[in-house]
Amino acid sequence: MSKPRLDDATGVETVGHEWDGIEELNNPLPRWWLWSFYACIVFAIGYCVAYPAWPLIDHATAGTLGWSSRGDLDHEMKEESARRAGMLAELNQASIEQIATDPRLRRAAIDGGRAAFKVNCIQCHGNGAAGSAGYPNLNDDDWLWGGDVAAIHQTLVDGVRQPGDDATRTSQMPAFGRDGILTAAQVQDVVSHVRAIAGEEKPGASAQRGAAIFAANCVVCHGANGEGSRAVGAPALNDAIWLYGGDRKALTHTVTNARYGVMPAWGARLDPVTVKMLATYVHSLGGGEETPAPVPDPAAAAK
Amino acid sequence: MNAHDPKVSADHSNEIGMYAKRKSVFPKAIDGSFRRFKWLVMAVCLVIYWGTPWLRWDRGPYAPDQAVLIDMGNRRFFMFDIEIWPHEFYFVAGLLIMAGIGLFLVTSAVGRAWCGYACPQTVWTDLFQHVDRFIDGDRNAQLRLQKAPWGPAKIARRLLKWGIYLGISFATGGAWIFYFADAPTLQHDFWTGNAAPVAYATTFVLTMTTFIFGGFMREQVCIYMCPWPRIQTAMLDEKSLIVTYKDWRGEPRGSVKAAVKAATPLGDCIDCLQCVAVCPTGIDIREGPQIGCITCALCIDACDKAMAGVGRPRGLIDYCTLDDAEREKRGEVSVPILRTILRPRTLVYLGVWSAIGFALLFMLGQRTRVDLSVAKDRNPEYVTLSDGAVRNAYTLKLRNMEERPRTFRVALEGLVGGAVFTDEMDAAEAARVLTVDVPADTTRRLRVYALAPRGSQPADIAFVLTATDKEGGSDTSKTTFTTAQGNGQ
Ligand code: SF4
Ligand code: SF4
């Protein structure tokens, strides 16, 4: 430390520090700059007192204002649910058919249903509701139990093969091979016939034999032409859509052992509004059908 | 700033501490050609700034009637006949790039002209300095008042002056909000307390920043806070016109009296310090080019006047390139101004600048006021229907950018045997062409299904949007159609 002196070249006072002949000049900060700096320090201290700031071992100082990001979120969530309450109440009041016909309610139900679908349904039906082997694709126009919004709603409420739910969807297909109703060769013939009516292969001798077996064993549920029956949840066999696959191997397995899909009865798990929203959403995916006239046609029901 | 001047640094020396006290600047009033030009620029800037939001522009019943409007709520930007939608933001980006290159151009040609004339900080500082002169008198009176002890008279003057600052600041800060809403309505709402809180908050913040920056911080903003001078100085070269003191002509300095007595002849500078007195940033240009100089050229006016007074040629301080300064020192003639301004570097900037400008104009002429964008559903990619037909889903965004409702046809192109229908139609009504109404100035989202017969191959397809009215306009958006065999490419 030498004594401060004026620097010759610039005429500025040195602060007295010197390293290897290099001296530090005293070019002070402007006053306003320093005051802004002090103000920032004061602000920072105030901030530390008012808001959560200092991390401790298992928590942080809370701050005198009691603010927390969790509390913020909680507040926002409450506001949001208050904002939604009106629409949810309306949806609760409306029947599933009313929701389907009122554009405003329908819009809201689809949005809510999309969110609920992502939470509850994508595990089986997939994110885009395209399903996979054994889990129906909900985008298409093929429905085991009916594709109008009321039928979809009922499937959602009561599920498929849910014990303890009297209205649950239950279809029964015999295990033709395993239970010895048909021989393995007969099963192959039926498979040939089914693939033929679905247009998957050309009818041959095997298919012809299968037609007779089909007529004796299968038409009760699947219909004379394999058109299926929604009343008993029997899939149409003459179309291009297969729940478990339409190749010989999959069909052989199906006819031999039968298949029993299940789906939870969501009516017991979710609130009624969510179920209605889910039904509306699924109906909107592109395969939804018009709700049939309120009085069911007895002839169609009998088929 | 005056670090080179021993006289000035001497009175510094006994106040070294944690901070340096600001040396107040009391620029003297001056008249001259540059000063008059500065008046003109100030007037034009202020008139544009205050006047623009009040210009009306008839756009029919569906759009606002304000000529220049940044409509944040509806995400539109209106500028006379041009309406910019968010997806056309490249126009704004293009203008910003032009502004940047324009700055290169101007700076490399005539130095920090932006700083000296058009920068808001300069304009409002200048305005406030005129208020100072109006209330307190010119430089000497201001200096006296500054030194005078606080008394009722000084307090009254100060309060009056700050009140006028505040008034100007409020008019300034308040005017900004009119760019963002219908000006007359907002004006009314503002005074009746019905305007949006953000309008009051913006007005308050801008009033206070104008008050503090323009009224009190002034040149300190230019010297300590603003990054611009650093950038601008870096863009200058030895061929840029900047305000230069011709030291070979001026030195050694001395008054006319001293010149008579002096043994050796003195230079032209009579050391009258007028150039320092008028400088709004309080620097001495005779120390050479420095960051504090905003190139306002007021010192040129001052020195020209001094030179005229003693009958010497003008231009001791003048716009001059560093190259020319060297040349003149050697006694050669300087390059003509036009050649200085139009040299390869500026011409390249000018070329790039106008190329972007023409490209923007061209795009402006080309753009249609209809737009279609298509997003294909990827989950699932396709759906097989019971009759074996394949269905793909798309979300179409139809933009009608005109200020009237229009009817569009959306046609499917490609996809043999294919047809489209919307989620509001029955699949049985599927057709090659849909007709869709889109309200004025609106984007309509449409969910569209494309249907292709059993066994269809993947294909590259396109949706073609065509306006049905006589003004027409169309847009095509390409996409793909996916089947079990994959997708088109
Ligand atoms: S030195 Fe001259 S040109 Fe530079 S800021 Fe001062 S008056 Fe303006
Ligand atoms: S105004 Fe001109 S003559 Fe007067 S001090 Fe400045 S440079 Fe010298």
GROMACS .gro file of C-alpha atoms and ligand atoms in nm, chain B residues 245-246 250-251 253-254 268-278 284-286 298-307 310 312 316-317, ligand 2:
model
   42
  548TYR     CA    1  -1.280   1.867  -3.325
  549LYS     CA    2  -1.006   1.945  -3.574
  553GLY     CA    3  -0.754   2.452  -3.319
  554GLU     CA    4  -0.439   2.387  -3.113
  556ARG     CA    5  -0.577   2.725  -2.795
  557GLY     CA    6  -0.586   3.079  -2.684
  571ASP     CA    7  -0.818   2.874  -3.425
  572CYS     CA    8  -0.979   2.760  -3.098
  573ILE     CA    9  -1.032   3.065  -2.884
  574ASP     CA   10  -1.098   2.850  -2.578
  575CYS     CA   11  -1.436   3.012  -2.529
  576LEU     CA   12  -1.577   2.680  -2.396
  577GLN     CA   13  -1.904   2.737  -2.582
  578CYS     CA   14  -1.886   2.384  -2.721
  579VAL     CA   15  -1.871   2.247  -2.366
  580ALA     CA   16  -2.147   2.478  -2.244
  581VAL     CA   17  -2.400   2.365  -2.501
  587ASP     CA   18  -1.559   1.839  -2.402
  588ILE     CA   19  -1.546   1.729  -2.763
  589ARG     CA   20  -1.197   1.873  -2.793
  601LEU     CA   21  -2.493   2.130  -3.100
  602CYS     CA   22  -2.123   2.195  -3.035
  603ILE     CA   23  -2.084   2.252  -3.410
  604ASP     CA   24  -2.350   2.520  -3.396
  605ALA     CA   25  -2.180   2.677  -3.093
  606CYS     CA   26  -1.832   2.674  -3.242
  607ASP     CA   27  -1.952   2.801  -3.581
  608LYS     CA   28  -2.103   3.096  -3.397
  609ALA     CA   29  -1.779   3.157  -3.208
  610MET     CA   30  -1.581   3.139  -3.529
  613VAL     CA   31  -1.393   3.630  -3.451
  615ARG     CA   32  -1.255   3.272  -3.874
  619LEU     CA   33  -1.346   2.391  -3.640
  620ILE     CA   34  -1.580   2.135  -3.492
  794SF4     S1   35  -1.662   2.649  -2.925
  794SF4    FE1   36  -1.500   2.626  -3.077
  794SF4     S2   37  -1.367   2.796  -3.027
  794SF4    FE2   38  -1.499   2.773  -2.849
  794SF4     S3   39  -1.384   2.639  -2.718
  794SF4    FE3   40  -1.514   2.507  -2.839
  794SF4     S4   41  -1.382   2.452  -3.010
  794SF4    FE4   42  -1.286   2.625  -2.915
   0.00000   0.00000   0.00000
